[in-house]
Structures are given as structure tokens and as C-alpha cells.
mmCIF file of C-alpha atoms in Angstrom:
data_model
loop_
_atom_site.group_PDB
_atom_site.id
_atom_site.type_symbol
_atom_site.label_atom_id
_atom_site.label_comp_id
_atom_site.label_asym_id
_atom_site.label_seq_id
_atom_site.Cartn_x
_atom_site.Cartn_y
_atom_site.Cartn_z
ATOM 1 C CA MET A 200 2.723 -74.179 -40.260
ATOM 2 C CA PRO A 201 0.981 -74.723 -36.893
ATOM 3 C CA ASN A 202 2.154 -78.346 -36.841
ATOM 4 C CA GLU A 203 5.758 -77.498 -37.642
ATOM 5 C CA ARG A 204 8.184 -79.358 -35.372
ATOM 6 C CA LEU A 205 11.777 -78.770 -34.431
ATOM 7 C CA ARG A 206 14.300 -80.461 -36.627
ATOM 8 C CA GLY A 207 17.402 -82.167 -35.287
ATOM 9 C CA SER A 208 19.634 -79.153 -36.000
ATOM 10 C CA ASP A 209 17.139 -76.848 -34.238
ATOM 11 C CA ARG A 210 17.132 -79.082 -31.179
ATOM 12 C CA LEU A 211 20.919 -79.146 -31.145
ATOM 13 C CA ALA A 212 21.059 -75.323 -31.358
ATOM 14 C CA LEU A 213 18.528 -75.024 -28.535
ATOM 15 C CA LEU A 214 20.501 -77.472 -26.395
ATOM 16 C CA LEU A 215 23.744 -75.563 -27.033
ATOM 17 C CA TRP A 216 22.065 -72.292 -26.017
ATOM 18 C CA LEU A 217 20.819 -73.888 -22.799
ATOM 19 C CA VAL A 218 24.286 -75.279 -22.016
ATOM 20 C CA ALA A 219 25.817 -71.848 -22.704
ATOM 21 C CA ALA A 220 23.263 -70.168 -20.420
ATOM 22 C CA VAL A 221 23.967 -72.598 -17.558
ATOM 23 C CA ALA A 222 27.753 -72.230 -18.036
ATOM 24 C CA GLY A 223 27.399 -68.422 -18.059
ATOM 25 C CA GLY A 224 25.307 -68.521 -14.896
ATOM 26 C CA LEU A 225 27.866 -70.702 -13.113
ATOM 27 C CA PHE A 226 30.719 -68.443 -14.266
ATOM 28 C CA ALA A 227 28.885 -65.329 -13.045
ATOM 29 C CA PHE A 228 28.112 -66.971 -9.704
ATOM 30 C CA LYS A 229 31.738 -67.961 -9.181
ATOM 31 C CA TYR A 230 33.351 -64.633 -10.165
ATOM 32 C CA PHE A 231 30.679 -62.050 -9.299
ATOM 33 C CA PHE A 232 32.150 -60.870 -5.967
ATOM 34 C CA ALA A 233 35.676 -60.792 -7.375
ATOM 35 C CA ALA A 234 34.553 -58.600 -10.258
ATOM 36 C CA PHE A 235 32.195 -56.465 -8.151
ATOM 37 C CA PRO A 236 33.604 -56.311 -4.606
ATOM 38 C CA GLU A 237 31.082 -53.608 -3.691
ATOM 39 C CA ALA A 238 28.438 -56.328 -3.629
ATOM 40 C CA ALA A 239 30.298 -57.988 -0.742
ATOM 41 C CA VAL A 240 30.345 -54.902 1.511
ATOM 42 C CA ASN A 241 29.430 -55.792 5.079
ATOM 43 C CA PHE A 242 27.036 -53.086 6.288
ATOM 44 C CA GLN A 243 27.454 -53.269 10.052
ATOM 45 C CA VAL A 244 26.002 -49.769 10.401
ATOM 46 C CA PRO A 245 22.785 -48.882 8.571
ATOM 47 C CA ARG A 246 22.078 -45.458 7.113
ATOM 48 C CA ALA A 247 20.207 -44.008 10.109
ATOM 49 C CA GLU A 248 22.889 -45.090 12.567
ATOM 50 C CA ALA A 249 25.619 -43.588 10.372
ATOM 51 C CA VAL A 250 23.841 -40.216 10.541
ATOM 52 C CA ALA A 251 23.491 -40.538 14.326
ATOM 53 C CA ARG A 252 27.188 -41.350 14.745
ATOM 54 C CA ALA A 253 28.181 -38.428 12.519
ATOM 55 C CA ARG A 254 25.898 -36.077 14.480
ATOM 56 C CA GLN A 255 27.404 -37.303 17.778
ATOM 57 C CA PHE A 256 30.946 -36.791 16.460
ATOM 58 C CA VAL A 257 30.229 -33.189 15.452
ATOM 59 C CA THR A 258 28.471 -32.530 18.762
ATOM 60 C CA ASP A 259 31.435 -33.984 20.687
ATOM 61 C CA LEU A 260 33.641 -31.444 18.916
ATOM 62 C CA GLY A 261 31.537 -28.688 20.463
ATOM 63 C CA GLU A 262 29.555 -27.816 17.336
ATOM 64 C CA ASN A 263 25.778 -27.482 17.257
ATOM 65 C CA VAL A 264 24.041 -28.971 14.205
ATOM 66 C CA SER A 265 20.476 -28.530 15.428
ATOM 67 C CA GLY A 266 18.583 -26.715 12.711
ATOM 68 C CA TYR A 267 20.837 -28.209 10.042
ATOM 69 C CA GLN A 268 19.466 -30.511 7.374
ATOM 70 C CA SER A 269 21.276 -33.768 6.741
ATOM 71 C CA SER A 270 21.874 -35.887 3.702
ATOM 72 C CA ILE A 271 23.561 -39.234 3.365
ATOM 73 C CA VAL A 272 24.799 -41.225 0.397
ATOM 74 C CA PHE A 273 26.775 -44.412 0.124
ATOM 75 C CA SER A 274 30.028 -43.763 -1.651
ATOM 76 C CA VAL A 275 33.293 -45.342 -2.673
ATOM 77 C CA ALA A 276 36.696 -43.714 -2.330
ATOM 78 C CA ASP A 277 36.733 -41.577 -5.431
ATOM 79 C CA SER A 278 39.787 -39.372 -5.538
ATOM 80 C CA LYS A 279 42.387 -40.228 -8.135
ATOM 81 C CA GLU A 280 44.864 -41.280 -5.456
ATOM 82 C CA GLU A 281 42.307 -43.533 -3.766
ATOM 83 C CA ARG A 282 41.389 -45.193 -7.071
ATOM 84 C CA TYR A 283 45.089 -45.796 -7.760
ATOM 85 C CA ALA A 284 45.535 -47.285 -4.288
ATOM 86 C CA LYS A 285 42.552 -49.588 -4.825
ATOM 87 C CA THR A 286 43.874 -50.715 -8.202
ATOM 88 C CA TYR A 287 47.360 -51.226 -6.747
ATOM 89 C CA LEU A 288 46.019 -53.429 -3.957
ATOM 90 C CA GLU A 289 43.958 -55.493 -6.389
ATOM 91 C CA ARG A 290 46.959 -56.082 -8.646
ATOM 92 C CA GLU A 291 49.543 -56.711 -5.945
ATOM 93 C CA LEU A 292 47.470 -58.755 -3.494
ATOM 94 C CA GLY A 293 44.970 -60.316 -5.852
ATOM 95 C CA LEU A 294 41.265 -59.590 -5.862
ATOM 96 C CA GLU A 295 40.308 -61.925 -3.042
ATOM 97 C CA GLN A 296 42.841 -60.653 -0.506
ATOM 98 C CA ALA A 297 42.413 -57.001 -1.589
ATOM 99 C CA ASN A 298 38.633 -57.261 -1.225
ATOM 100 C CA ARG A 299 39.021 -58.765 2.244
ATOM 101 C CA LEU A 300 41.362 -55.932 3.252
ATOM 102 C CA MET A 301 39.123 -53.232 1.733
ATOM 103 C CA ALA A 302 36.038 -54.670 3.439
ATOM 104 C CA GLY A 303 37.725 -54.527 6.851
ATOM 105 C CA GLU A 304 40.747 -52.408 7.662
ATOM 106 C CA LEU A 305 40.552 -49.873 4.843
ATOM 107 C CA SER A 306 37.670 -47.481 4.345
ATOM 108 C CA ILE A 307 37.096 -47.812 0.636
ATOM 109 C CA TRP A 308 33.298 -47.770 1.002
ATOM 110 C CA TYR A 309 31.607 -45.370 3.377
ATOM 111 C CA TRP A 310 28.521 -43.347 4.204
ATOM 112 C CA GLU A 311 29.047 -39.692 3.290
ATOM 113 C CA VAL A 312 27.027 -37.548 5.702
ATOM 114 C CA ARG A 313 26.433 -33.808 5.295
ATOM 115 C CA PHE A 314 24.938 -31.345 7.749
ATOM 116 C CA PHE A 315 24.016 -28.086 6.021
ATOM 117 C CA ARG A 316 21.642 -25.164 5.884
ATOM 118 C CA PRO A 317 20.281 -24.217 2.454
ATOM 119 C CA LEU A 318 21.943 -21.153 0.914
ATOM 120 C CA GLN A 319 24.605 -21.115 3.622
ATOM 121 C CA LYS A 320 28.279 -21.868 2.999
ATOM 122 C CA GLU A 321 28.971 -23.491 6.369
ATOM 123 C CA GLU A 322 28.500 -27.237 6.471
ATOM 124 C CA PHE A 323 29.940 -30.378 8.016
ATOM 125 C CA ARG A 324 30.925 -33.404 5.929
ATOM 126 C CA LEU A 325 31.832 -36.739 7.438
ATOM 127 C CA HIS A 326 32.731 -40.196 6.203
ATOM 128 C CA VAL A 327 31.402 -43.062 8.306
ATOM 129 C CA SER A 328 32.819 -46.496 7.508
ATOM 130 C CA THR A 329 30.497 -49.451 7.052
ATOM 131 C CA ALA A 330 31.756 -50.567 10.491
ATOM 132 C CA GLY A 331 30.618 -47.262 12.026
ATOM 133 C CA LYS A 332 33.958 -45.467 12.492
ATOM 134 C CA ILE A 333 34.392 -41.838 11.523
ATOM 135 C CA THR A 334 37.079 -41.929 8.828
ATOM 136 C CA GLY A 335 36.804 -38.404 7.467
ATOM 137 C CA TYR A 336 35.707 -35.003 8.727
ATOM 138 C CA GLU A 337 35.524 -31.609 7.087
ATOM 139 C CA HIS A 338 34.052 -28.364 8.417
ATOM 140 C CA ILE A 339 33.490 -25.950 5.564
ATOM 141 C CA ILE A 340 33.159 -22.252 6.383
ATOM 142 C CA GLU A 341 33.134 -19.032 4.408
ATOM 143 C CA GLU A 342 36.612 -17.901 3.460
ATOM 144 C CA ALA A 343 35.986 -14.388 4.742
ATOM 145 C CA ARG A 344 34.966 -15.638 8.197
ATOM 146 C CA ALA A 345 37.461 -14.743 10.897
ATOM 147 C CA GLY A 346 39.052 -17.689 12.614
ATOM 148 C CA GLY A 347 41.580 -18.388 15.298
ATOM 149 C CA LYS A 348 45.228 -17.689 14.626
ATOM 150 C CA LEU A 349 47.662 -20.298 15.815
ATOM 151 C CA GLU A 350 51.367 -20.531 15.342
ATOM 152 C CA ARG A 351 52.507 -23.725 13.654
ATOM 153 C CA ALA A 352 53.802 -25.319 16.872
ATOM 154 C CA ALA A 353 50.556 -24.595 18.728
ATOM 155 C CA ALA A 354 48.478 -25.998 15.861
ATOM 156 C CA GLU A 355 50.578 -29.198 15.794
ATOM 157 C CA THR A 356 50.286 -29.584 19.561
ATOM 158 C CA SER A 357 46.521 -29.138 19.387
ATOM 159 C CA ALA A 358 46.247 -31.695 16.556
ATOM 160 C CA ARG A 359 48.406 -34.225 18.436
ATOM 161 C CA GLN A 360 46.366 -33.844 21.613
ATOM 162 C CA PHE A 361 43.129 -34.327 19.691
ATOM 163 C CA LEU A 362 44.352 -37.457 17.878
ATOM 164 C CA THR A 363 45.874 -38.932 21.022
ATOM 165 C CA THR A 364 42.887 -38.356 23.297
ATOM 166 C CA ARG A 365 40.194 -39.117 20.718
ATOM 167 C CA TYR A 366 41.790 -42.083 18.927
ATOM 168 C CA GLY A 367 44.722 -43.155 21.054
ATOM 169 C CA ALA A 368 46.973 -42.530 18.078
ATOM 170 C CA ALA A 369 50.666 -43.114 18.665
ATOM 171 C CA LEU A 370 52.360 -40.044 17.230
ATOM 172 C CA GLU A 371 55.977 -40.378 18.298
ATOM 173 C CA ASN A 372 57.382 -40.046 14.777
ATOM 174 C CA TRP A 373 54.984 -37.337 13.675
#
């Protein structure tokens, strides 16, 4: 048994397995980023800078997050509507063009930053794009907490002023 050698059929099988492995490796190399576009995400803003930008945004709104703990996770748009939009883009534009669009103009992948105090309902949640832009903001407070009362027109005016001054948004048709 120790001197047993490979027969011709064994060598052929081994050669076919090697060819299959090389072909599989080449196939994976060629189609990896199309199948897994998350691997092609361009992180222009690292984790620590995303937290700093989120903290600055909240501070600029006049809120004080000193004494709050923070957490950050990398996330992908996960609501049902966002998943449908992603799938629609991939099918209509093709994977390559959809991935290019999602890696740049659309915020499919983002840092999700939270500022919170343990055992307290109030917290701030923000989405920071991989390019460093704030693409989502939520201030969660207790439902029983008294808040300001605005008429609809005043609330719309306030929202328009904020979007126009902060982001230069053109809101003529809104």
C-alpha cells in the first residue's frame, strides 16, 4: 500500500478537479462585485468621523448630546420599500449601473449612529452616508412629553426654511 501510485483515471480526475477549481476561481473573481455590491462600497468616511459628523449635526440643531452614549453600525437600506427600490434598480439598469448609482448618488449603505442614555426613551438616530452626508435624522422622545404646537402652515414654513438654509433645497413645487 505505501508504494501505491495514481492510475491514469485518478490523474485525469485530479486534473479535472484542478481545472474546475481554477474556472470557479476565475468566475468568482469576475462576478463577485456584481453579486455582492456591498463589497465595492467606497468608505470615504470612517466610523469615527461618521460619529463626529452626526454629533456636529445634532449640535447644530441646538441639541446637547454631552452625557449621551453613542453607538454606530454599518447598515444597508432595510425597509421593504428600500429593498424593492434596490431590486428595481438592479433589474431595470443592470447590476453594474445600479451598483455605480447606489455607491454614489443614492444612500443604500450608511453608518447608523445613535446617541442615547440607558433606560431613557429620548435618543437621536442619524444615517451618515459613506461619503459623509447626513441622509437621515430622527429625534425620539417620550410620547407623553409636551412639545410645541404649530399650525400646519407654520410647520411647513419652518420645514421649508430649514431645508432651504441647511441644504439649499429647491422647494418651489413642494
